[in-house]
PDB file of C-alpha atoms in Angstrom:
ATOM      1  CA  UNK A   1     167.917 381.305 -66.959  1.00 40.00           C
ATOM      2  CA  UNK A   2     166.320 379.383 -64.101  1.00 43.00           C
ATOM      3  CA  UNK A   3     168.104 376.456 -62.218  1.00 45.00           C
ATOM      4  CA  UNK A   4     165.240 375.055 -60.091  1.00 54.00           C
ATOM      5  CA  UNK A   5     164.808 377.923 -57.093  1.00 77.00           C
ATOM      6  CA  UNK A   6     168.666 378.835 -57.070  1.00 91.00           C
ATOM      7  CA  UNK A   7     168.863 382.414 -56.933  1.00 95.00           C
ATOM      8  CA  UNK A   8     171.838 384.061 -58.812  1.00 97.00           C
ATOM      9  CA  UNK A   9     172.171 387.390 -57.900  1.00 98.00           C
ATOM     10  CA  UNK A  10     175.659 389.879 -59.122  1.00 98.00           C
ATOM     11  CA  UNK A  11     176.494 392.019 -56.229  1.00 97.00           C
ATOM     12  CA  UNK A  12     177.867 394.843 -58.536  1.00 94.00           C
ATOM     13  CA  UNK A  13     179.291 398.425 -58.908  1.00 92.00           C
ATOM     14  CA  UNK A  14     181.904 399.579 -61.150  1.00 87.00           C
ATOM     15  CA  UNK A  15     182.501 402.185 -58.696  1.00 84.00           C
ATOM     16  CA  UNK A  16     185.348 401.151 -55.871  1.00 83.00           C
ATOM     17  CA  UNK A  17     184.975 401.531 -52.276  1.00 83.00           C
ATOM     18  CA  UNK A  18     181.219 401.368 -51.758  1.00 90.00           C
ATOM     19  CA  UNK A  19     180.824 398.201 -49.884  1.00 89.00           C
ATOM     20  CA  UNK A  20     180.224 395.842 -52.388  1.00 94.00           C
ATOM     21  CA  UNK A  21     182.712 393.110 -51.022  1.00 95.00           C
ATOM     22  CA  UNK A  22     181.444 393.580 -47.536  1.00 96.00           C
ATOM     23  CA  UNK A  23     177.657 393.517 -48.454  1.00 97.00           C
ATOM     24  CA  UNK A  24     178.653 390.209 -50.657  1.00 97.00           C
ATOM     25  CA  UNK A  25     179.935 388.366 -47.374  1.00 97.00           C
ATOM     26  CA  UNK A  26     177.526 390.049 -45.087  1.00 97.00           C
ATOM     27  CA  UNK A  27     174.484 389.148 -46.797  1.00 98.00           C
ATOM     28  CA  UNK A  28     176.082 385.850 -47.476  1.00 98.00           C
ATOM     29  CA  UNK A  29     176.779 385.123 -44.010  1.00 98.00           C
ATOM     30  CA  UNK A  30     172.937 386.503 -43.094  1.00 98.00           C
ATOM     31  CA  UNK A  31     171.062 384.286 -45.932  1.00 98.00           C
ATOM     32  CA  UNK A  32     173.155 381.295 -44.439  1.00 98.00           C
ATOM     33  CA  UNK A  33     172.114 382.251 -40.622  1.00 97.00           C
ATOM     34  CA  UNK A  34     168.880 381.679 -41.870  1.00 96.00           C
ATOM     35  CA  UNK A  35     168.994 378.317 -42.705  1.00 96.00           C
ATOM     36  CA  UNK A  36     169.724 379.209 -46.444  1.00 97.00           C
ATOM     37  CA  UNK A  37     172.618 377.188 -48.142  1.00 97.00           C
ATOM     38  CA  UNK A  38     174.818 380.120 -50.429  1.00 98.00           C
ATOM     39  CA  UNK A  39     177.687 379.980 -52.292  1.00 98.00           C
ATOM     40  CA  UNK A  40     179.967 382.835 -53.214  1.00 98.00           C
ATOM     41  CA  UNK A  41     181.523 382.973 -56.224  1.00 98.00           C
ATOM     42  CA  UNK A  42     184.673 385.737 -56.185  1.00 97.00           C
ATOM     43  CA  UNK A  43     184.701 387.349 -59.347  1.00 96.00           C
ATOM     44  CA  UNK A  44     187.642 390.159 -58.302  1.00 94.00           C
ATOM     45  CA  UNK A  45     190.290 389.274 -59.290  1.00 93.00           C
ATOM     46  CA  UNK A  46     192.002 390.889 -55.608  1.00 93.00           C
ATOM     47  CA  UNK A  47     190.220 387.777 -54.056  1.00 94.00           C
ATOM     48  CA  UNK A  48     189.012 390.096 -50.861  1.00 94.00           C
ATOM     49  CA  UNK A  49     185.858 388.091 -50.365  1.00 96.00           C
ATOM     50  CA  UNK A  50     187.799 384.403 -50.230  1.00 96.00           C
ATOM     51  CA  UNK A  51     190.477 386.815 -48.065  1.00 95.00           C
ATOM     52  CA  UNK A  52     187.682 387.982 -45.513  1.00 95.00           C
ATOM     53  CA  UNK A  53     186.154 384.904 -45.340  1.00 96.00           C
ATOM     54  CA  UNK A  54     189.225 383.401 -44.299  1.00 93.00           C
ATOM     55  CA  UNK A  55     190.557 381.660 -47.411  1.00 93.00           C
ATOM     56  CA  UNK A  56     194.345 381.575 -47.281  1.00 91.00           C
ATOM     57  CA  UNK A  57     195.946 382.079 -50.184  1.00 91.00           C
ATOM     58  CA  UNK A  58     197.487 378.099 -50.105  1.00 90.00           C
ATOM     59  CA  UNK A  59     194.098 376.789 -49.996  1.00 91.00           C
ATOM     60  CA  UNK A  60     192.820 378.938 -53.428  1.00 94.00           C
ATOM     61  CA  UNK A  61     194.352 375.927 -55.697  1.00 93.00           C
ATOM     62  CA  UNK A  62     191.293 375.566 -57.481  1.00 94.00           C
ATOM     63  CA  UNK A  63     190.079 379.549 -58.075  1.00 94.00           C
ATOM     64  CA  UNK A  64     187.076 381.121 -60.192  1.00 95.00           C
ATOM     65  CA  UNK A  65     189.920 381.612 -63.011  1.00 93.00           C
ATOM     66  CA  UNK A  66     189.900 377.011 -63.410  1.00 93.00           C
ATOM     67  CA  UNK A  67     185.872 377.492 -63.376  1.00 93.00           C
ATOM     68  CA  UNK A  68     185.601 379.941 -66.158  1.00 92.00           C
ATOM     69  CA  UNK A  69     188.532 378.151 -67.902  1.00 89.00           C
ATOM     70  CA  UNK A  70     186.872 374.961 -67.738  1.00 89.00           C
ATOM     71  CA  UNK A  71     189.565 373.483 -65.573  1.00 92.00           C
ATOM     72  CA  UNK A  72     187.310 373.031 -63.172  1.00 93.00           C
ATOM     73  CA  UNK A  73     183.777 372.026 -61.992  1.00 94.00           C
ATOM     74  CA  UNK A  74     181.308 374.022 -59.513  1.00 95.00           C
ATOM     75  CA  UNK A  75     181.903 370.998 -57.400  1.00 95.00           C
ATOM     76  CA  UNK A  76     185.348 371.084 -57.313  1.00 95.00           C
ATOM     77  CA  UNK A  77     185.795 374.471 -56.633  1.00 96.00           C
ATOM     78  CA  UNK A  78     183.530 375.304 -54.051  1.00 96.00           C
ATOM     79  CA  UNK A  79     185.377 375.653 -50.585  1.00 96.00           C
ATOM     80  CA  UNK A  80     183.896 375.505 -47.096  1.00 96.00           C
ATOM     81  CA  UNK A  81     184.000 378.564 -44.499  1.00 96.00           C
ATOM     82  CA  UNK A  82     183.739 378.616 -40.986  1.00 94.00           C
ATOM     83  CA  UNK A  83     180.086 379.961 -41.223  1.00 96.00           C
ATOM     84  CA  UNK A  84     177.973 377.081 -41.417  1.00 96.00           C
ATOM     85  CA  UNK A  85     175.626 376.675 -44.644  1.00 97.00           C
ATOM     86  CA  UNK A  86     178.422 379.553 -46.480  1.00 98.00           C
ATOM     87  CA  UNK A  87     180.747 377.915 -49.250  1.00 98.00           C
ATOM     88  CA  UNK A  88     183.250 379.974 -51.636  1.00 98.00           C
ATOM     89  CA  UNK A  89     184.633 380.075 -54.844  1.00 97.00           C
ATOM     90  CA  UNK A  90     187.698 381.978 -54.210  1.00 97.00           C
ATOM     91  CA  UNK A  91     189.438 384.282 -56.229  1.00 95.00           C
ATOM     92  CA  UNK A  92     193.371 384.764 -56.900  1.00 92.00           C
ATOM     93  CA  UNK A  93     195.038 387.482 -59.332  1.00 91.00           C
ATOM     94  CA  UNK A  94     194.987 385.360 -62.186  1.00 88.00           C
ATOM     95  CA  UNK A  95     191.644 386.413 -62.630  1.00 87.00           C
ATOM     96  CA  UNK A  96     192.588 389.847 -64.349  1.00 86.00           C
ATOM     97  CA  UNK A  97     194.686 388.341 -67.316  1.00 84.00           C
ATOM     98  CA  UNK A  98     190.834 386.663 -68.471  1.00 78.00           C
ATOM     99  CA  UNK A  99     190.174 390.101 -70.001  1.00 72.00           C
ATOM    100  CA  UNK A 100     193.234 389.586 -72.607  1.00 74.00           C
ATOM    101  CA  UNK A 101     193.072 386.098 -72.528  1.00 78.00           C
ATOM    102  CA  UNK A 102     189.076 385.735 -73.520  1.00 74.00           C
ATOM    103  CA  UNK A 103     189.479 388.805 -76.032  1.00 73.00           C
ATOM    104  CA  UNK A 104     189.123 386.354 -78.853  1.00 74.00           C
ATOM    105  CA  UNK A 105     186.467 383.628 -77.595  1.00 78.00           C
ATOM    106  CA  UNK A 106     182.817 384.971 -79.142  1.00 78.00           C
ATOM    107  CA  UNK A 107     181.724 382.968 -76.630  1.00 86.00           C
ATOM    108  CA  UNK A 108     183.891 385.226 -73.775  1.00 87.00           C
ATOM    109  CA  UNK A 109     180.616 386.662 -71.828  1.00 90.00           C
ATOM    110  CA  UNK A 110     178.516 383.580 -71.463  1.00 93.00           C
ATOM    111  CA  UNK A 111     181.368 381.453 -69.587  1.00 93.00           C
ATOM    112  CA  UNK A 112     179.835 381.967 -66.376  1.00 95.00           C
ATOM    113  CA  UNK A 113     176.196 381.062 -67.038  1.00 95.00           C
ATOM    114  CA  UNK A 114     177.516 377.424 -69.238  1.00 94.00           C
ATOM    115  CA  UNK A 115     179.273 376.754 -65.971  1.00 94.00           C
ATOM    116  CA  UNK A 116     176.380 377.089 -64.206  1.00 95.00           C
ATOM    117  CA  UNK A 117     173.908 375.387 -66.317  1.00 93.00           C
ATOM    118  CA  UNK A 118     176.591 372.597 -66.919  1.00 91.00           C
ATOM    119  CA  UNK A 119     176.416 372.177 -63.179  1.00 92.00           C
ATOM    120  CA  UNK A 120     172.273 372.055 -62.701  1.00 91.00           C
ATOM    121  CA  UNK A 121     172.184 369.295 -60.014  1.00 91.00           C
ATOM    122  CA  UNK A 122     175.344 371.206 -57.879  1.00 93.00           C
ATOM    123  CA  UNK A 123     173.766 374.544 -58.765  1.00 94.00           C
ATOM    124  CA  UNK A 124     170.221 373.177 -57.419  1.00 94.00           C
ATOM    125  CA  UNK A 125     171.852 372.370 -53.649  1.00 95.00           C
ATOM    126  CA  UNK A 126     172.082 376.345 -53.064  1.00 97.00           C
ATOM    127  CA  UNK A 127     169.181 378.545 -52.210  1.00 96.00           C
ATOM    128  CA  UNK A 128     171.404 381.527 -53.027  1.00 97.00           C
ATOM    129  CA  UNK A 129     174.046 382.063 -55.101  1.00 98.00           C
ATOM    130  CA  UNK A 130     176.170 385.671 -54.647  1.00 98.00           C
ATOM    131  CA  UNK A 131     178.733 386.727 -57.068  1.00 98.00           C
ATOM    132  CA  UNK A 132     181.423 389.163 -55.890  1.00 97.00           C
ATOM    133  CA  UNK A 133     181.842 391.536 -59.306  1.00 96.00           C
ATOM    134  CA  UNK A 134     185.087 393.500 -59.897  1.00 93.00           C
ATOM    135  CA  UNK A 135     184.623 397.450 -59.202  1.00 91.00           C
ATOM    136  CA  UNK A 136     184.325 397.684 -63.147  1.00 87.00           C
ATOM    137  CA  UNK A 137     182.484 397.163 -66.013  1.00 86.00           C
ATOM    138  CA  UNK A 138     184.533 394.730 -67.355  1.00 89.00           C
ATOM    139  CA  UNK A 139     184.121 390.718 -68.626  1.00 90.00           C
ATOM    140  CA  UNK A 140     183.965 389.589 -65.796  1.00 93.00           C
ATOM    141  CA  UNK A 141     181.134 391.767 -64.506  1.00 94.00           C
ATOM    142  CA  UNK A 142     179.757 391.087 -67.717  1.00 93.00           C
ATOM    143  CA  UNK A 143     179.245 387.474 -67.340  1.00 95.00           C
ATOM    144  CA  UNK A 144     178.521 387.473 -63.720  1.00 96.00           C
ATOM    145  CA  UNK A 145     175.186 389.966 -65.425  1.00 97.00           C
ATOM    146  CA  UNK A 146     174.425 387.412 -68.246  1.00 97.00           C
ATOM    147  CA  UNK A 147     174.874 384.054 -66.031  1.00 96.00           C
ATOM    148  CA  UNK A 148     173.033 385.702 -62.810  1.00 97.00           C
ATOM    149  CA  UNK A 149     168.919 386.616 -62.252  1.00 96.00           C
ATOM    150  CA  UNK A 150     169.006 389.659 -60.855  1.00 96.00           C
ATOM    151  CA  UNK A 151     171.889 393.000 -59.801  1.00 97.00           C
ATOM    152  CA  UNK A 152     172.221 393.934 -56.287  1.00 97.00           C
ATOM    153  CA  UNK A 153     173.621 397.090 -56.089  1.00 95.00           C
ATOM    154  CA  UNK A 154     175.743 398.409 -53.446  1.00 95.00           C
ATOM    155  CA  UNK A 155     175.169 402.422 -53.871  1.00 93.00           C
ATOM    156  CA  UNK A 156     177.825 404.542 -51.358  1.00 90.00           C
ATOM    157  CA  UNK A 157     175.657 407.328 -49.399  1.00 86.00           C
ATOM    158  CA  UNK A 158     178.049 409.956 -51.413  1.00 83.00           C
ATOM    159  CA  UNK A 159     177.507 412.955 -53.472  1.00 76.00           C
ATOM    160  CA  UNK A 160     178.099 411.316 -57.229  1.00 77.00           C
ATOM    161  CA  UNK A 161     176.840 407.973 -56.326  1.00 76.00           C
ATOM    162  CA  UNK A 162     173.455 408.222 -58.477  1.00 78.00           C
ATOM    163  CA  UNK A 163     175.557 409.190 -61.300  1.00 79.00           C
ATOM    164  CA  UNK A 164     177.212 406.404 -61.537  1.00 77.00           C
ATOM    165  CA  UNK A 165     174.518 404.259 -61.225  1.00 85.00           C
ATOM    166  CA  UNK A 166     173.281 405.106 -64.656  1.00 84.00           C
ATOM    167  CA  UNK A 167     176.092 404.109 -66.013  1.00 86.00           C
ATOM    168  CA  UNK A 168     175.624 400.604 -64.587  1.00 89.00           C
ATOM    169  CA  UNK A 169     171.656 400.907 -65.326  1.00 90.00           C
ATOM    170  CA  UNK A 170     172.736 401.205 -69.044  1.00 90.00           C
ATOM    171  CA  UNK A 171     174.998 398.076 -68.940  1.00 91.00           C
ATOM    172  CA  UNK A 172     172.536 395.824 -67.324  1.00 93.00           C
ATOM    173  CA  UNK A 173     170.231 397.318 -70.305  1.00 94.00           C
ATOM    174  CA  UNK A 174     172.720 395.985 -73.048  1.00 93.00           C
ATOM    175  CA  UNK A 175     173.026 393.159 -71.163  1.00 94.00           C
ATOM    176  CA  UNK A 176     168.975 392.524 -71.391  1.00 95.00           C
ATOM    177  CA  UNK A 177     168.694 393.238 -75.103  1.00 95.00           C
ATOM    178  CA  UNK A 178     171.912 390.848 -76.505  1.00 93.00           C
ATOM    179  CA  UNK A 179     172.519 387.912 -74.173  1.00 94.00           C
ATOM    180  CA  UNK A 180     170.198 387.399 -70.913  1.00 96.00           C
ATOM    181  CA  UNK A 181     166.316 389.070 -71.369  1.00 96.00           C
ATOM    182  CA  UNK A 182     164.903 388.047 -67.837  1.00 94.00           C
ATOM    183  CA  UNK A 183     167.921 390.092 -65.584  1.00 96.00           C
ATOM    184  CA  UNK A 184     166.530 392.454 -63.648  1.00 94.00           C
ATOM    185  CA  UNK A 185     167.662 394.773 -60.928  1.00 93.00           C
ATOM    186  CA  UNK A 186     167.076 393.210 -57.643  1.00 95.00           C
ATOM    187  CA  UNK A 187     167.605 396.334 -55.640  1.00 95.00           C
ATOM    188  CA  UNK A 188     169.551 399.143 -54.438  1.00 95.00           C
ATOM    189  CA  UNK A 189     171.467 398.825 -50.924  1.00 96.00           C
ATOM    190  CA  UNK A 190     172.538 402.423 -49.144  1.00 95.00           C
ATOM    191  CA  UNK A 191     176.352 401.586 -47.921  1.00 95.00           C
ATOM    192  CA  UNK A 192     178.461 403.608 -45.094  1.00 94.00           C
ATOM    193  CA  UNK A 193     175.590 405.375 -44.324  1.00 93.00           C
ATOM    194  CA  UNK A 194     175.224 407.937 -41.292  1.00 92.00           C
ATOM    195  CA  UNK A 195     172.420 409.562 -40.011  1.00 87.00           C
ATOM    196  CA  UNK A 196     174.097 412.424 -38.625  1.00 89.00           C
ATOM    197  CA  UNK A 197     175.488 413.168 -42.130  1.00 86.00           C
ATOM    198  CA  UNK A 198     172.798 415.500 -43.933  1.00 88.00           C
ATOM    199  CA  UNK A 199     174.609 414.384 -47.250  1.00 88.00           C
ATOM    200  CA  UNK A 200     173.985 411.278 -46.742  1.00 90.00           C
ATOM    201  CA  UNK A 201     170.023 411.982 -46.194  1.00 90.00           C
ATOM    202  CA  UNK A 202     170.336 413.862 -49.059  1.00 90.00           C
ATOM    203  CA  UNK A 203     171.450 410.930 -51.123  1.00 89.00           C
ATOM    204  CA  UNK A 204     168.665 408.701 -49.376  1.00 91.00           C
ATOM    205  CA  UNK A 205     166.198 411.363 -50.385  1.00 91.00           C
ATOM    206  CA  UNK A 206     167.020 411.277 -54.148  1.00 89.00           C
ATOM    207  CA  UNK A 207     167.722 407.486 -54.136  1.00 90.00           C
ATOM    208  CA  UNK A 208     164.218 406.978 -53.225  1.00 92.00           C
ATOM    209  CA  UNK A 209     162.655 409.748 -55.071  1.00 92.00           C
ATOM    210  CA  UNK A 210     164.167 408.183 -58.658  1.00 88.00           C
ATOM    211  CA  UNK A 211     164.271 404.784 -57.875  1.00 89.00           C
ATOM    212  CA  UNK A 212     161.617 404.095 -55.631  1.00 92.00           C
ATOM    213  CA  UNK A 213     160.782 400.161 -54.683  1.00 92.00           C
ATOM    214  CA  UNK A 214     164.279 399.272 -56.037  1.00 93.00           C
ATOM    215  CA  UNK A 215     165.664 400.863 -52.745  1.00 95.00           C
ATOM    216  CA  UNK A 216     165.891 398.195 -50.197  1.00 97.00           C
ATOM    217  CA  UNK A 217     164.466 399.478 -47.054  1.00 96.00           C
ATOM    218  CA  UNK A 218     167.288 398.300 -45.002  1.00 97.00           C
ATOM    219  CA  UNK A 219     170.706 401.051 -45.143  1.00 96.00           C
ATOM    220  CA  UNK A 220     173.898 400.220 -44.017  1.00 96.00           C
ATOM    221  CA  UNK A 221     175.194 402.458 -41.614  1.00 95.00           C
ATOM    222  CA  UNK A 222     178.621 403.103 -41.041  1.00 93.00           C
ATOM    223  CA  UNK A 223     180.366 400.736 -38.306  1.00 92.00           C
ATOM    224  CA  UNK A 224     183.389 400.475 -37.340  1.00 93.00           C
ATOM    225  CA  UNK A 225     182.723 396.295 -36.276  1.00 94.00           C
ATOM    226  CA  UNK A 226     181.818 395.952 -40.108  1.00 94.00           C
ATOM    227  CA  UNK A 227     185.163 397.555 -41.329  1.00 92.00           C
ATOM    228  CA  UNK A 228     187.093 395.532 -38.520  1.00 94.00           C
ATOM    229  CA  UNK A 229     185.497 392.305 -39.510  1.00 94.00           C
ATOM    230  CA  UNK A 230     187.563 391.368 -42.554  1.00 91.00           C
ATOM    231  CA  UNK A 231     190.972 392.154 -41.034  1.00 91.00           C
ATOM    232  CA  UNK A 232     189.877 388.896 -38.565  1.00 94.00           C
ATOM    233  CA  UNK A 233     188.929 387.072 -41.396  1.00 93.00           C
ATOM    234  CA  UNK A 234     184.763 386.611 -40.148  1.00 95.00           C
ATOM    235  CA  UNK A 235     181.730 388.086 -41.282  1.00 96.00           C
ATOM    236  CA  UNK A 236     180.650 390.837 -38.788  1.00 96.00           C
ATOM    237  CA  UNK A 237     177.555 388.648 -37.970  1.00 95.00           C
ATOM    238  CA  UNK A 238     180.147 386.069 -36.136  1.00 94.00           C
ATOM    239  CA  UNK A 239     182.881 388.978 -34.967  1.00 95.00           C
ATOM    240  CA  UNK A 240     180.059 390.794 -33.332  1.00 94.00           C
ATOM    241  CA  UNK A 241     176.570 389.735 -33.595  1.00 95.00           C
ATOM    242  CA  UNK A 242     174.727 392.486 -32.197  1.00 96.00           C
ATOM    243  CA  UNK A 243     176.746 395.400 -33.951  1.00 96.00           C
ATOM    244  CA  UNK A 244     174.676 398.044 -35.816  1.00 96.00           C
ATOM    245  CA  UNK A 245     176.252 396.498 -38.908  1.00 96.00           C
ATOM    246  CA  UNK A 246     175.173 392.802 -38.199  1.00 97.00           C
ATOM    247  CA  UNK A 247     171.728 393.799 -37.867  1.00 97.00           C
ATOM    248  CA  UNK A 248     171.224 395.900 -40.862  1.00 98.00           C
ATOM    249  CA  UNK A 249     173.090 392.636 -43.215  1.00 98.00           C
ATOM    250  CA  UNK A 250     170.195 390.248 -41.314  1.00 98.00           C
ATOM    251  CA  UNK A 251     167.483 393.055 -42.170  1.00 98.00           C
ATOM    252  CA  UNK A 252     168.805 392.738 -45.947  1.00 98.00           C
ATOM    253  CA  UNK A 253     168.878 389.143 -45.864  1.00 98.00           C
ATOM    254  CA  UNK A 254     165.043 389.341 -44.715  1.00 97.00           C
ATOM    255  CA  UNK A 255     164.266 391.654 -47.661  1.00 96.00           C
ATOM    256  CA  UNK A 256     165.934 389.460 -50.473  1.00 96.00           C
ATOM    257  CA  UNK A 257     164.132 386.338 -48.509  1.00 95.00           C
ATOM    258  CA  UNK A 258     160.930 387.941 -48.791  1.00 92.00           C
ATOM    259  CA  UNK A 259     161.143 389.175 -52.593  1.00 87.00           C
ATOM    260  CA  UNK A 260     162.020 385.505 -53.606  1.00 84.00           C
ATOM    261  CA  UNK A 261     158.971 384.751 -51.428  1.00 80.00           C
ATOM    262  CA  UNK A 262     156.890 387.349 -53.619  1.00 78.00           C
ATOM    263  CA  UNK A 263     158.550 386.476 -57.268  1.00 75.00           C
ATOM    264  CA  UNK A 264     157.921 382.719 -56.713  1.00 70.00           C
ATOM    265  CA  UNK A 265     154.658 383.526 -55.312  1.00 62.00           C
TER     266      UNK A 265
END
């Protein structure tokens, strides 16, 4: 699917705990630095995105549940944050009764995408569009894969991580073949990863060996600014600028900038 030059990429992993959340606001909050308008849509139903982006739990009356519901329009939902150009759908726990609820709608993985293209003119006022999957392979992640362009994976510098990621590689696979034929894999993003750790050069090694070009250039080390970030509600590019963390997320927004530059090209 194609909605003018508004790039929908999944941010996804069914794997918990790799940094998927924090490279969803992080690279958010670097695409918008630049001068890019993005929206976030939360997808989990634990809402951490809306929570680290400040998004109080009184505000979330109109939620990603209303938009796949069709309660709700893009328009509606869409919430400013305090980073400039950065908007959010946010999420609240009623998310996680749409697996039950949606069990008997044929339609139940393409919500997403008729949202979107229902929405082409709101859709079309974002450069980027980031959705924040749940850390499972569930329908949810499902139609953030059929409505979206392209997967960004989050991969955790650990010692099953690549196993796991064939899992996922098979589900964007089925996803190809039955509903959306043009998603690809934008790339694979090395989370919590530090050089002093020969495990987690190990996992670099292999990454790169297997995957090649689909590992972004940019890793994410470990930081302790990017793990205090959330509790304060900002993205670690406006709690601390010039952390280690900050400046790999703006070094990943580059490389996503520049491969839209390339694919449009």
């Amino acid at each position: 699917m194609s909605v003018n030059d508004s790039k929908i990429i999944a941010i996804a992993n069914q794997k918990g705990g790799v940094g998927k959340t924090t490279t969803t606001i992080n690279l958010g909050a670097a695409l918008a630095e630049r001068n890019k308008k993005v929206l976030l849509i939360d997808l989990d139903p634990q809402g951490n995105a809306s929570t680290g982006l400040g998004i109080e739990q009184d505000q979330r009356e109109i939620t990603t549940y209303d938009l796949l519901s069709g309660d709700a329009t893009l328009k509606e939902a869409a919430l400013p944050t305090t980073v400039k150009n950065l908007s959010i759908i946010p999420a609240t726990t009623d998310l996680s009764s749409a697996d039950l609820e949606l069990i008997d709608n044929e339609k139940r993985s393409f919500l997403l995408r008729y949202v979107l293209q229902e929405a082409r003119k709101d859709v079309a006022y974002y450069d980027y569009i980031l959705i924040d999957c749940p850390p499972s392979l569930n329908i949810l992640t499902v139609n953030a894969m059929v409505a979206a362009h392209s997967i960004l994976v989050p991969l955790q510098s650990e010692f099953f991580a690549l196993e796991g990621l064939s899992q996922l590689i098979l589900t964007v696979r089925d996803v190809r073949q039955t509903a959306n034929p043009d998603l690809r894999i934008e790339g694979i993003v090395l989370t919590m990863y530090d050089r002093r750790n020969n495990l987690s050069i190990q996992v670099e090694d292999d990454a790169r060996e297997n995957m090649g070009d689909m590992v972004f250039k940019t890793v994410i080390p470990r930081n302790v600014r990017l793990s205090e970030a959330p509790s304060f509600a900002m993205p670690v590019i406006e709690y601390d600028s010039m952390s280690k963390g900050a400046l790999a997320y703006r070094s990943l927004a580059k490389e996503v900038i520049n491969k839209s530059k390339k694919q449009r090209a």
